[in-house]
Coordinates of C-alpha atoms and ligand atoms in Angstrom, one line a residue:
M524 CA 43.7 9.8 -124.6
S525 CA 40.5 8.8 -126.5
Q526 CA 38.0 6.7 -124.6
N527 CA 37.0 4.6 -127.8
T528 CA 37.4 1.0 -127.8
K529 CA 40.7 0.5 -130.0
Y530 CA 40.2 -2.4 -132.2
I531 CA 43.4 -4.7 -133.5
F532 CA 43.1 -7.1 -136.4
V533 CA 45.8 -9.8 -137.0
T534 CA 45.9 -11.6 -140.3
G535 CA 48.1 -14.3 -141.4
G536 CA 50.0 -14.6 -144.7
V537 CA 52.3 -17.0 -146.5
T538 CA 51.4 -20.0 -144.7
S539 CA 49.3 -21.4 -142.0
S540 CA 50.2 -22.4 -138.6
L541 CA 52.6 -19.3 -138.0
G542 CA 51.0 -18.9 -134.7
K543 CA 48.7 -15.9 -134.9
G544 CA 46.8 -16.9 -131.6
I545 CA 50.0 -16.8 -129.5
I546 CA 51.0 -13.5 -131.1
S547 CA 47.7 -12.3 -130.6
A548 CA 47.8 -13.4 -126.9
S549 CA 51.3 -12.1 -126.5
L550 CA 50.2 -8.8 -127.5
A551 CA 47.2 -8.7 -125.4
K552 CA 49.6 -9.9 -122.5
L553 CA 51.9 -6.7 -123.1
L554 CA 48.9 -4.5 -123.1
Q555 CA 47.3 -6.0 -120.1
A556 CA 50.5 -5.6 -118.1
R557 CA 50.5 -2.0 -119.1
G558 CA 47.2 -1.9 -117.2
Y559 CA 44.8 -1.8 -120.0
T560 CA 41.6 -4.1 -120.3
V561 CA 41.9 -6.6 -123.4
T562 CA 40.3 -9.4 -125.1
I563 CA 40.8 -11.6 -128.0
Q564 CA 38.3 -12.7 -130.4
K565 CA 39.1 -15.4 -133.2
L566 CA 37.2 -15.6 -136.7
D567 CA 37.2 -18.7 -138.0
P568 CA 36.5 -19.1 -141.8
Y569 CA 35.1 -22.6 -141.7
I570 CA 31.4 -23.6 -142.5
N571 CA 30.6 -25.5 -138.9
V572 CA 28.9 -23.3 -136.9
D573 CA 31.4 -24.3 -134.0
P574 CA 34.4 -26.7 -133.7
G575 CA 32.4 -28.9 -131.5
T576 CA 31.6 -31.3 -134.5
L577 CA 34.9 -31.6 -135.7
N578 CA 37.5 -34.5 -135.2
P579 CA 40.3 -33.4 -133.0
Y580 CA 42.5 -34.9 -135.6
E581 CA 41.1 -32.1 -138.1
H582 CA 41.3 -29.2 -135.7
G583 CA 43.0 -30.0 -132.5
E584 CA 41.1 -29.9 -129.1
C585 CA 37.9 -28.2 -128.8
Y586 CA 37.8 -25.6 -126.2
V587 CA 34.9 -25.0 -123.9
T588 CA 34.0 -21.8 -122.0
D589 CA 32.2 -21.0 -118.8
D590 CA 29.2 -20.1 -121.0
G591 CA 29.2 -23.3 -122.5
A592 CA 30.7 -22.4 -125.9
E593 CA 32.8 -25.2 -127.9
T594 CA 35.4 -23.0 -129.6
D595 CA 38.9 -22.9 -131.4
L596 CA 41.8 -24.0 -129.1
D597 CA 43.3 -20.5 -129.5
L598 CA 40.7 -19.2 -126.8
G599 CA 42.6 -21.5 -124.5
H600 CA 45.8 -19.6 -125.1
Y601 CA 43.9 -16.3 -124.6
E602 CA 42.7 -17.4 -121.2
R603 CA 46.0 -19.0 -120.1
F604 CA 47.8 -15.8 -121.1
L605 CA 45.3 -13.1 -119.9
N606 CA 43.8 -15.2 -117.1
V607 CA 40.4 -13.5 -118.3
K608 CA 37.3 -15.3 -119.3
T609 CA 36.4 -15.7 -122.8
S610 CA 32.7 -16.5 -124.0
Q611 CA 30.8 -17.6 -127.1
A612 CA 31.2 -14.0 -128.3
N613 CA 35.1 -14.6 -128.5
N614 CA 34.9 -17.3 -131.3
V615 CA 32.7 -16.9 -134.6
T616 CA 32.7 -19.0 -137.5
T617 CA 31.3 -18.3 -141.1
G618 CA 28.8 -21.0 -140.3
R619 CA 27.4 -18.9 -137.3
I620 CA 27.7 -15.9 -139.4
Y621 CA 25.5 -17.4 -142.4
Q622 CA 23.1 -19.2 -139.6
S623 CA 22.3 -16.0 -138.3
V624 CA 22.1 -13.9 -141.4
I625 CA 19.8 -17.1 -142.9
E626 CA 17.6 -16.4 -139.7
K627 CA 17.3 -12.9 -140.5
E628 CA 16.2 -13.3 -143.8
R629 CA 13.4 -16.0 -142.7
R630 CA 12.2 -13.6 -140.2
G631 CA 11.9 -10.8 -143.0
E632 CA 14.3 -8.6 -141.5
F633 CA 15.8 -7.5 -144.6
L634 CA 12.7 -6.2 -145.8
G635 CA 12.8 -7.6 -149.5
K636 CA 16.1 -7.0 -150.1
T637 CA 18.4 -9.4 -151.9
V638 CA 20.7 -10.7 -149.4
Q639 CA 24.6 -10.7 -150.5
V640 CA 27.9 -11.0 -148.9
I641 CA 28.3 -7.5 -149.1
P642 CA 26.8 -5.9 -147.2
H643 CA 24.9 -8.6 -145.1
I644 CA 27.6 -11.0 -144.4
T645 CA 30.2 -8.4 -143.8
D646 CA 27.9 -6.3 -141.7
E647 CA 27.2 -9.5 -139.5
I648 CA 31.1 -9.9 -139.3
K649 CA 31.4 -6.4 -138.3
N650 CA 28.6 -6.7 -135.7
R651 CA 30.2 -9.6 -134.0
V652 CA 33.6 -7.7 -133.8
K653 CA 32.0 -4.5 -132.5
I654 CA 29.9 -6.4 -129.8
L655 CA 32.8 -7.0 -127.8
G656 CA 33.6 -3.2 -127.8
K657 CA 30.2 -2.1 -127.1
T658 CA 30.3 -3.9 -123.7
K659 CA 32.5 -1.4 -122.4
Q660 CA 34.6 -3.8 -120.6
Y661 CA 37.6 -3.8 -122.8
Q662 CA 39.6 -1.1 -123.9
F663 CA 41.3 -3.2 -126.6
V664 CA 39.8 -5.6 -129.0
I665 CA 42.1 -7.9 -130.6
T666 CA 40.6 -10.0 -133.4
E667 CA 42.7 -12.8 -135.1
I668 CA 41.2 -13.8 -138.8
G669 CA 41.7 -17.5 -139.2
G670 CA 43.3 -18.9 -142.4
T671 CA 45.6 -17.2 -144.5
V672 CA 45.2 -14.0 -146.7
G673 CA 44.5 -15.2 -150.2
D674 CA 42.3 -18.1 -149.1
I675 CA 38.6 -17.8 -150.8
E676 CA 37.1 -18.7 -147.4
S677 CA 38.4 -15.6 -145.6
L678 CA 37.7 -13.1 -148.3
P679 CA 34.6 -11.6 -146.7
Y680 CA 36.7 -11.2 -143.3
I681 CA 39.1 -9.3 -144.8
E682 CA 36.6 -7.0 -146.6
A683 CA 35.2 -6.5 -143.3
V684 CA 38.5 -5.5 -141.9
R685 CA 38.7 -3.1 -144.8
Q686 CA 35.5 -1.5 -144.0
L687 CA 36.2 -1.3 -140.4
K688 CA 39.6 0.4 -140.8
W689 CA 38.0 3.0 -142.8
E690 CA 35.1 3.5 -140.4
L691 CA 37.3 3.5 -137.0
G692 CA 40.4 5.3 -138.5
H693 CA 42.8 5.9 -135.6
D694 CA 40.9 3.5 -133.4
C695 CA 42.0 0.5 -135.6
T696 CA 45.4 -1.0 -136.7
V697 CA 46.2 -4.2 -138.6
I698 CA 48.9 -6.6 -137.8
H699 CA 50.1 -9.0 -140.4
L700 CA 52.0 -12.2 -139.5
T701 CA 54.2 -13.5 -142.3
L702 CA 57.0 -15.8 -142.7
L703 CA 60.9 -15.3 -143.8
P704 CA 61.7 -18.3 -144.9
Y705 CA 65.8 -19.1 -144.7
L706 CA 67.8 -20.7 -147.3
S707 CA 70.7 -22.7 -145.9
T708 CA 72.3 -22.9 -149.3
S709 CA 72.6 -19.3 -149.6
G710 CA 72.5 -18.3 -145.9
E711 CA 69.6 -15.9 -146.5
L712 CA 66.2 -14.8 -144.9
K713 CA 64.1 -14.2 -148.0
T714 CA 61.8 -11.3 -148.2
K715 CA 59.6 -12.2 -151.2
P716 CA 56.6 -14.1 -149.8
T717 CA 56.1 -11.5 -147.3
Q718 CA 55.9 -8.8 -150.1
H719 CA 53.7 -10.8 -152.1
S720 CA 51.4 -11.7 -149.2
V721 CA 51.2 -7.7 -148.3
K722 CA 50.5 -6.9 -152.2
L723 CA 47.5 -9.4 -151.9
L724 CA 46.1 -7.9 -148.9
L725 CA 46.5 -4.4 -150.7
E726 CA 44.4 -5.9 -153.6
Y727 CA 41.7 -6.5 -151.0
G728 CA 41.9 -2.8 -149.8
V729 CA 44.1 -3.5 -146.4
Q730 CA 47.3 -1.9 -146.1
P731 CA 48.9 -3.4 -142.9
D732 CA 50.2 -1.2 -140.3
I733 CA 52.6 -3.8 -138.7
L734 CA 54.2 -6.7 -140.0
V735 CA 55.2 -9.6 -137.5
C736 CA 57.8 -11.8 -139.4
R737 CA 58.2 -15.3 -138.2
A738 CA 62.0 -16.3 -138.9
E739 CA 64.4 -19.1 -137.7
H740 CA 67.1 -16.4 -137.7
A741 CA 67.6 -12.7 -136.6
I742 CA 66.4 -10.1 -139.0
N743 CA 69.0 -7.7 -139.7
S744 CA 68.5 -3.8 -140.3
D745 CA 68.9 -4.2 -144.2
I746 CA 66.1 -6.7 -144.3
R747 CA 63.7 -4.7 -142.0
R748 CA 64.6 -1.5 -144.2
K749 CA 63.6 -3.7 -147.4
I750 CA 60.4 -5.1 -145.9
A751 CA 59.6 -1.6 -145.0
L752 CA 60.3 -0.2 -148.2
F753 CA 58.3 -3.0 -150.1
C754 CA 55.6 -2.9 -147.8
N755 CA 54.9 0.8 -147.1
V756 CA 55.5 0.2 -143.4
E757 CA 57.9 1.9 -140.7
V758 CA 60.9 0.3 -140.1
D759 CA 60.2 0.2 -136.5
A760 CA 56.8 -1.5 -137.5
V761 CA 59.0 -4.7 -138.8
I762 CA 58.9 -7.2 -136.0
E763 CA 61.0 -10.0 -135.6
A764 CA 59.2 -13.2 -133.9
L765 CA 61.8 -15.8 -133.9
D766 CA 61.3 -19.5 -132.8
A767 CA 60.8 -19.8 -129.0
S768 CA 61.4 -22.5 -127.0
T769 CA 57.8 -22.1 -125.3
I770 CA 55.2 -20.2 -126.5
Y771 CA 55.2 -18.5 -123.1
E772 CA 58.5 -16.9 -124.1
V773 CA 56.5 -14.8 -126.9
P774 CA 55.5 -12.1 -125.0
V775 CA 59.0 -11.2 -123.5
F776 CA 60.3 -11.4 -127.3
M777 CA 57.5 -9.1 -128.3
E778 CA 58.4 -6.9 -125.4
K779 CA 62.1 -6.7 -126.7
E780 CA 60.7 -6.0 -130.2
K781 CA 58.5 -3.3 -128.7
L782 CA 55.3 -4.5 -130.5
D783 CA 53.1 -3.1 -127.9
V784 CA 55.0 0.3 -128.1
I785 CA 54.1 0.4 -132.1
V786 CA 50.6 -0.8 -131.5
L787 CA 50.0 2.2 -129.4
K788 CA 51.8 4.5 -131.5
K789 CA 49.7 3.4 -134.3
L790 CA 46.4 3.9 -132.2
G791 CA 47.4 7.3 -131.2
M792 CA 48.0 6.4 -127.6
A793 CA 51.0 7.4 -125.5
A794 CA 53.4 4.4 -124.8
E795 CA 55.3 5.4 -121.4
G796 CA 56.7 3.4 -119.0
T797 CA 57.0 -0.5 -119.7
P798 CA 54.8 -3.7 -119.2
Q799 CA 54.7 -4.9 -115.5
L800 CA 55.5 -8.7 -116.4
Q801 CA 57.4 -9.6 -113.2
K802 CA 55.1 -12.5 -112.3
W803 CA 55.3 -13.7 -116.1
K804 CA 59.1 -13.9 -115.9
E805 CA 59.0 -15.3 -112.6
F806 CA 57.1 -18.3 -113.9
L807 CA 59.1 -18.5 -117.1
D808 CA 62.4 -18.6 -114.8
K809 CA 60.8 -21.5 -112.7
F810 CA 59.8 -23.2 -116.2
H811 CA 63.4 -23.1 -117.7
N812 CA 65.2 -24.1 -114.2
P813 CA 63.3 -27.1 -112.7
K814 CA 65.0 -28.6 -109.8
K815 CA 63.4 -32.0 -110.7
E816 CA 61.7 -34.0 -113.6
V817 CA 58.8 -36.4 -113.3
N818 CA 57.6 -38.8 -115.9
I819 CA 53.7 -39.0 -116.4
G820 CA 52.0 -40.8 -119.0
L821 CA 49.0 -39.4 -120.9
I822 CA 46.8 -42.1 -122.2
G823 CA 44.7 -41.4 -125.0
K824 CA 43.5 -42.1 -128.6
Y825 CA 44.5 -38.9 -130.4
V826 CA 48.2 -38.9 -129.1
E827 CA 49.8 -38.5 -132.7
L828 CA 48.4 -35.2 -132.7
K829 CA 49.3 -33.2 -129.5
D830 CA 47.0 -30.5 -130.2
S831 CA 43.9 -32.7 -129.2
Y832 CA 45.3 -32.5 -125.7
K833 CA 46.5 -29.1 -125.7
S834 CA 44.9 -27.7 -122.6
I835 CA 46.1 -30.8 -120.7
A836 CA 49.6 -30.3 -121.9
E837 CA 49.7 -26.4 -121.0
A838 CA 48.2 -27.2 -117.5
F839 CA 50.9 -29.6 -116.9
I840 CA 53.4 -26.8 -117.8
H841 CA 51.8 -24.6 -115.1
A842 CA 51.7 -27.0 -112.6
G843 CA 55.1 -28.4 -113.1
A844 CA 56.6 -24.8 -112.8
V845 CA 54.7 -24.2 -109.3
N846 CA 56.3 -27.4 -108.2
D847 CA 59.7 -26.7 -109.9
C848 CA 59.8 -29.7 -111.9
K849 CA 59.7 -30.5 -115.4
V850 CA 56.8 -32.7 -116.2
K851 CA 58.1 -35.1 -119.1
L852 CA 54.8 -36.3 -120.7
H853 CA 54.8 -39.6 -122.3
W854 CA 51.8 -40.1 -124.9
I855 CA 50.6 -43.5 -124.9
H856 CA 48.2 -44.7 -127.3
S857 CA 45.5 -46.5 -125.5
E858 CA 44.9 -48.9 -128.3
S859 CA 48.3 -50.1 -127.9
L860 CA 47.9 -51.3 -124.2
T861 CA 46.7 -54.8 -123.4
E862 CA 46.4 -56.8 -120.3
E863 CA 49.6 -58.5 -121.2
N864 CA 51.9 -55.4 -121.8
V865 CA 50.4 -52.9 -119.6
K866 CA 53.0 -53.4 -116.8
E867 CA 55.7 -53.3 -119.1
K868 CA 54.7 -50.1 -120.9
L869 CA 53.7 -48.1 -117.8
K870 CA 56.1 -49.1 -115.2
D871 CA 58.4 -46.4 -115.2
L872 CA 55.7 -43.8 -115.0
K873 CA 55.3 -41.8 -111.6
G874 CA 51.8 -40.8 -112.5
I875 CA 49.1 -42.0 -115.0
L876 CA 46.5 -39.5 -116.5
V877 CA 43.7 -40.9 -118.5
A878 CA 42.5 -38.4 -121.2
P879 CA 38.9 -37.3 -122.1
G880 CA 37.4 -38.7 -125.6
F881 CA 34.5 -40.3 -127.3
G882 CA 33.6 -43.6 -128.6
N883 CA 34.7 -47.1 -128.2
R884 CA 38.4 -47.0 -130.0
G885 CA 41.0 -47.7 -127.4
I886 CA 38.8 -48.0 -124.5
E887 CA 39.9 -51.2 -123.1
G888 CA 43.4 -50.1 -123.0
K889 CA 42.4 -47.1 -121.0
I890 CA 40.9 -49.5 -118.4
E891 CA 43.9 -51.7 -118.1
A892 CA 46.0 -48.4 -117.6
I893 CA 43.7 -47.6 -114.7
K894 CA 43.5 -51.0 -113.4
F895 CA 47.5 -50.9 -113.3
A896 CA 47.3 -47.4 -111.4
R897 CA 44.8 -48.4 -108.8
E898 CA 46.3 -51.7 -107.9
N899 CA 50.1 -50.7 -108.1
K900 CA 49.5 -47.3 -106.2
V901 CA 50.4 -45.2 -109.0
P902 CA 49.1 -41.6 -108.8
F903 CA 46.1 -41.5 -111.2
F904 CA 44.2 -38.7 -112.7
G905 CA 41.0 -39.3 -114.8
I906 CA 39.4 -36.4 -116.9
C907 CA 35.9 -37.0 -118.2
L908 CA 36.2 -40.1 -120.2
G909 CA 38.9 -40.9 -118.1
M910 CA 36.8 -40.8 -115.0
Q911 CA 34.2 -42.7 -116.7
C912 CA 36.6 -45.6 -117.3
A913 CA 37.8 -45.5 -113.7
V914 CA 34.0 -46.2 -112.6
I915 CA 34.0 -49.0 -115.4
E916 CA 37.2 -50.6 -114.3
F917 CA 36.1 -50.4 -110.5
A918 CA 32.6 -51.9 -111.4
R919 CA 34.4 -54.6 -113.2
N920 CA 37.3 -55.5 -111.1
V921 CA 36.1 -54.6 -107.7
L922 CA 32.2 -55.0 -107.7
G923 CA 32.6 -58.0 -110.0
L924 CA 30.1 -56.5 -112.8
K925 CA 32.0 -58.3 -115.4
D926 CA 30.2 -56.7 -118.3
A927 CA 29.9 -52.9 -116.7
H928 CA 30.6 -50.6 -119.2
S929 CA 29.2 -47.0 -120.5
R930 CA 26.0 -47.3 -122.8
E931 CA 28.1 -45.0 -125.1
M932 CA 30.5 -47.9 -125.8
N933 CA 28.1 -50.8 -125.1
P934 CA 24.3 -50.0 -125.5
A935 CA 23.2 -53.5 -124.4
T936 CA 25.4 -54.0 -121.3
S937 CA 23.3 -55.1 -118.2
N938 CA 25.4 -53.0 -116.1
P939 CA 25.5 -49.4 -117.7
V940 CA 27.5 -47.7 -114.7
I941 CA 27.8 -44.8 -116.9
D942 CA 24.6 -44.1 -118.7
L943 CA 22.6 -41.0 -120.4
L944 CA 20.2 -39.2 -118.3
E945 CA 16.4 -39.7 -119.0
A946 CA 16.4 -36.3 -120.5
Q947 CA 19.0 -36.9 -123.3
K948 CA 17.6 -40.0 -124.4
N949 CA 15.9 -38.5 -127.4
I950 CA 18.5 -36.2 -128.8
S951 CA 19.6 -37.1 -132.4
H952 CA 21.2 -33.7 -133.1
M953 CA 25.2 -33.5 -132.6
G954 CA 26.1 -30.0 -132.1
G955 CA 25.9 -28.4 -128.5
T956 CA 23.7 -30.9 -127.3
M957 CA 26.1 -32.1 -124.5
R958 CA 26.4 -30.9 -120.8
L959 CA 28.5 -28.0 -121.8
G960 CA 30.0 -25.2 -119.8
A961 CA 30.5 -24.3 -116.0
Y962 CA 28.5 -26.3 -113.5
P963 CA 28.8 -26.2 -109.7
C964 CA 30.1 -28.9 -107.9
R965 CA 29.9 -29.4 -103.9
L966 CA 33.0 -31.3 -102.6
E967 CA 32.4 -33.4 -99.5
E968 CA 34.7 -32.7 -96.6
N969 CA 37.6 -35.1 -95.6
T970 CA 38.3 -36.1 -99.1
L971 CA 41.3 -35.7 -101.3
A972 CA 39.1 -33.3 -103.5
Y973 CA 38.3 -31.1 -100.6
S974 CA 41.8 -30.9 -99.4
I975 CA 42.9 -29.9 -103.0
Y976 CA 40.5 -27.3 -103.4
G977 CA 40.4 -26.1 -99.9
K978 CA 36.5 -25.1 -100.4
K979 CA 33.4 -26.6 -100.3
E980 CA 32.1 -25.5 -103.7
T981 CA 33.7 -25.0 -107.0
T982 CA 32.7 -24.5 -110.7
E983 CA 34.1 -26.5 -113.4
R984 CA 33.6 -26.9 -116.9
H985 CA 31.9 -29.8 -118.5
R986 CA 31.5 -31.3 -122.3
H987 CA 30.0 -34.8 -122.2
R988 CA 27.1 -36.6 -122.5
Y989 CA 27.2 -39.7 -120.4
E990 CA 27.1 -39.6 -116.5
F991 CA 27.6 -41.7 -113.5
N992 CA 24.5 -43.7 -113.2
N993 CA 23.3 -43.0 -109.8
E994 CA 21.4 -46.4 -109.5
Y995 CA 24.9 -47.8 -108.5
L996 CA 25.8 -45.3 -106.0
T997 CA 25.5 -47.6 -102.8
K998 CA 27.4 -50.2 -104.2
F999 CA 30.3 -48.0 -105.2
K1000 CA 30.4 -46.5 -101.8
D1001 CA 30.3 -49.7 -99.8
A1002 CA 33.0 -51.1 -102.0
G1003 CA 35.4 -48.1 -101.1
M1004 CA 35.0 -45.7 -104.1
K1005 CA 34.1 -42.0 -102.5
L1006 CA 31.9 -39.9 -104.7
S1007 CA 33.6 -36.8 -103.4
G1008 CA 32.1 -34.2 -105.8
I1009 CA 28.5 -33.9 -106.5
N1010 CA 26.5 -31.5 -108.6
P1011 CA 24.0 -29.7 -106.0
E1012 CA 21.2 -29.3 -108.4
A1013 CA 21.0 -32.4 -110.3
G1014 CA 22.7 -34.6 -107.7
L1015 CA 25.2 -35.8 -110.4
V1016 CA 28.6 -37.6 -109.6
E1017 CA 31.4 -35.1 -110.5
V1018 CA 34.4 -36.6 -108.7
V1019 CA 35.2 -40.2 -107.8
E1020 CA 38.3 -41.2 -105.6
L1021 CA 39.7 -44.2 -103.6
N1022 CA 40.7 -44.4 -100.0
N1023 CA 43.9 -46.4 -99.7
H1024 CA 45.6 -45.1 -102.6
P1025 CA 48.3 -42.2 -102.6
F1026 CA 46.3 -40.4 -105.2
Y1027 CA 43.5 -41.6 -107.3
I1028 CA 41.0 -38.9 -108.6
G1029 CA 38.6 -38.9 -111.7
V1030 CA 36.6 -35.9 -112.3
Q1031 CA 33.6 -35.8 -115.0
F1032 CA 34.4 -32.1 -115.7
H1033 CA 37.7 -30.6 -117.5
P1034 CA 39.8 -29.1 -115.2
E1035 CA 42.5 -28.3 -117.7
Y1036 CA 40.4 -25.6 -119.4
K1037 CA 40.7 -23.4 -116.4
S1038 CA 44.2 -23.8 -115.7
T1039 CA 46.3 -20.5 -116.6
V1040 CA 49.8 -19.2 -115.8
E1041 CA 48.7 -17.0 -113.2
K1042 CA 46.2 -19.7 -111.6
P1043 CA 47.5 -23.3 -112.4
H1044 CA 44.7 -25.4 -111.7
P1045 CA 45.1 -27.1 -108.2
L1046 CA 44.0 -30.7 -109.5
F1047 CA 47.2 -30.7 -111.7
V1048 CA 49.3 -29.0 -109.2
A1049 CA 48.3 -31.8 -106.4
F1050 CA 48.7 -34.4 -109.0
V1051 CA 52.3 -33.3 -110.4
K1052 CA 53.1 -33.1 -106.6
A1053 CA 52.0 -36.5 -105.9
A1054 CA 54.0 -37.9 -108.7
I1055 CA 57.2 -36.2 -107.5
S1056 CA 56.8 -37.8 -104.0
Ligands
LIG1106 N1 32.4 -39.6 -124.3 C1 32.0 -39.4 -122.8 C2 30.4 -38.6 -122.9 O1 30.1 -37.9 -123.9 C3 33.2 -38.3 -122.5 C4 33.5 -37.0 -123.2 C5 34.6 -36.3 -122.7 O2 35.4 -37.0 -122.4 N2 34.7 -35.1 -123.1 O3 30.2 -38.6 -121.6

């Protein structure tokens, strides 16, 4: 067996949103379950340097890695499936590619040459792909090309794939994900869009080796043969990808279709035995056969687009399975909550989660929801802005500081219980200026947080600018709010909780980013458990 790193590219055709990220993660899972080391990378064709400045409505959740990269939400799927951490190197955008090429040009590194898309941009793309292989940590690097073949933006990426395929030979294979639309009037799956999409790839010089075809109905052998014939692929390289009831089913579908086997074959590797997916299937079994159901409310302001809270929704799936429970999430718009209707709207919930977010819109509704949870002893979990709102609510309604607020929402408040750190006050730049990535958190003994984590220190990922204002520390403590998690270096408050409440916890960090199928996050597990009882 060759020792070279193997590179697998995943491109998409026909339409967007076919699930390249899930197919990539599922293939990675199968290879990992065969004992290989695998990483996945996403190349995004937009000009933003990272998705950190994108509105969640545009692009879903911004996922944050340990090293503080603000990345595409697909990286969350990679981590949830593989239980392996990703980093800045796993998500590259056109903006970042151009930024580094332009910086090199300014430093005179191109020695007076004209800087062009080919070879300079494509070289930069190729380096970003190969950098993961060079670490020697991974036997497989799966690179997902964002967008759809034929988009103007993705042309340099497809060109880089063409060059790499030529350079790497047997160490490289290309998977093209397409759609077979179903015409109900004639009861047929249609192959023409797939043929055209492959033809387009061929125009750019890339012959895909494997076609993964999304379809609402099973693909019979005639259609497989037809696709193989028109697209120059082997019949067993036409893979059926039926709609799944959960994304976590897809690795099992792909195992049945032998996607891993054909990939290994294309890369000149032996495909003996089968992937060891017992644990994964045990999780699926629990997911499909819950013994109970619990209603939990997610209070946020981007609830129309569920992708905005992707990692939270997934963390509930992991935590639900551990508890043999189906978590029924109720997405509630914080703007719709008022003092008058909060009881009516939240009365049937067994747990209330207040979501992360930015800006003033919907903030009072979040605070109302927290007041309701605190006073009625409904299990409460606040994440990032949700924790900050819990602090504001407590300040207003328990400490009696009526105008208490976060300086983000009301710069003129006389009680900024949530405020910017001195050092951050002069920052005018938007991108990458938050507290980002993993920071340690010391957990105080005899607290809910300590009992949940079962240890004195943990690390969690952050993405925020504002912090608990330590000038109010004693006031909060004296009134019964426990500050149970502290950043040991900066003394910043990371976790707040309340005595005489069955479950009330707010965290400044984002535990949802670290929940995986194999390791559901203990805070979500404990919250679901509290909601059940
Ligand atoms: N807007 C808040 C801050 O910047 C919270 C951010 C978040 O919830 N991720 O501090």
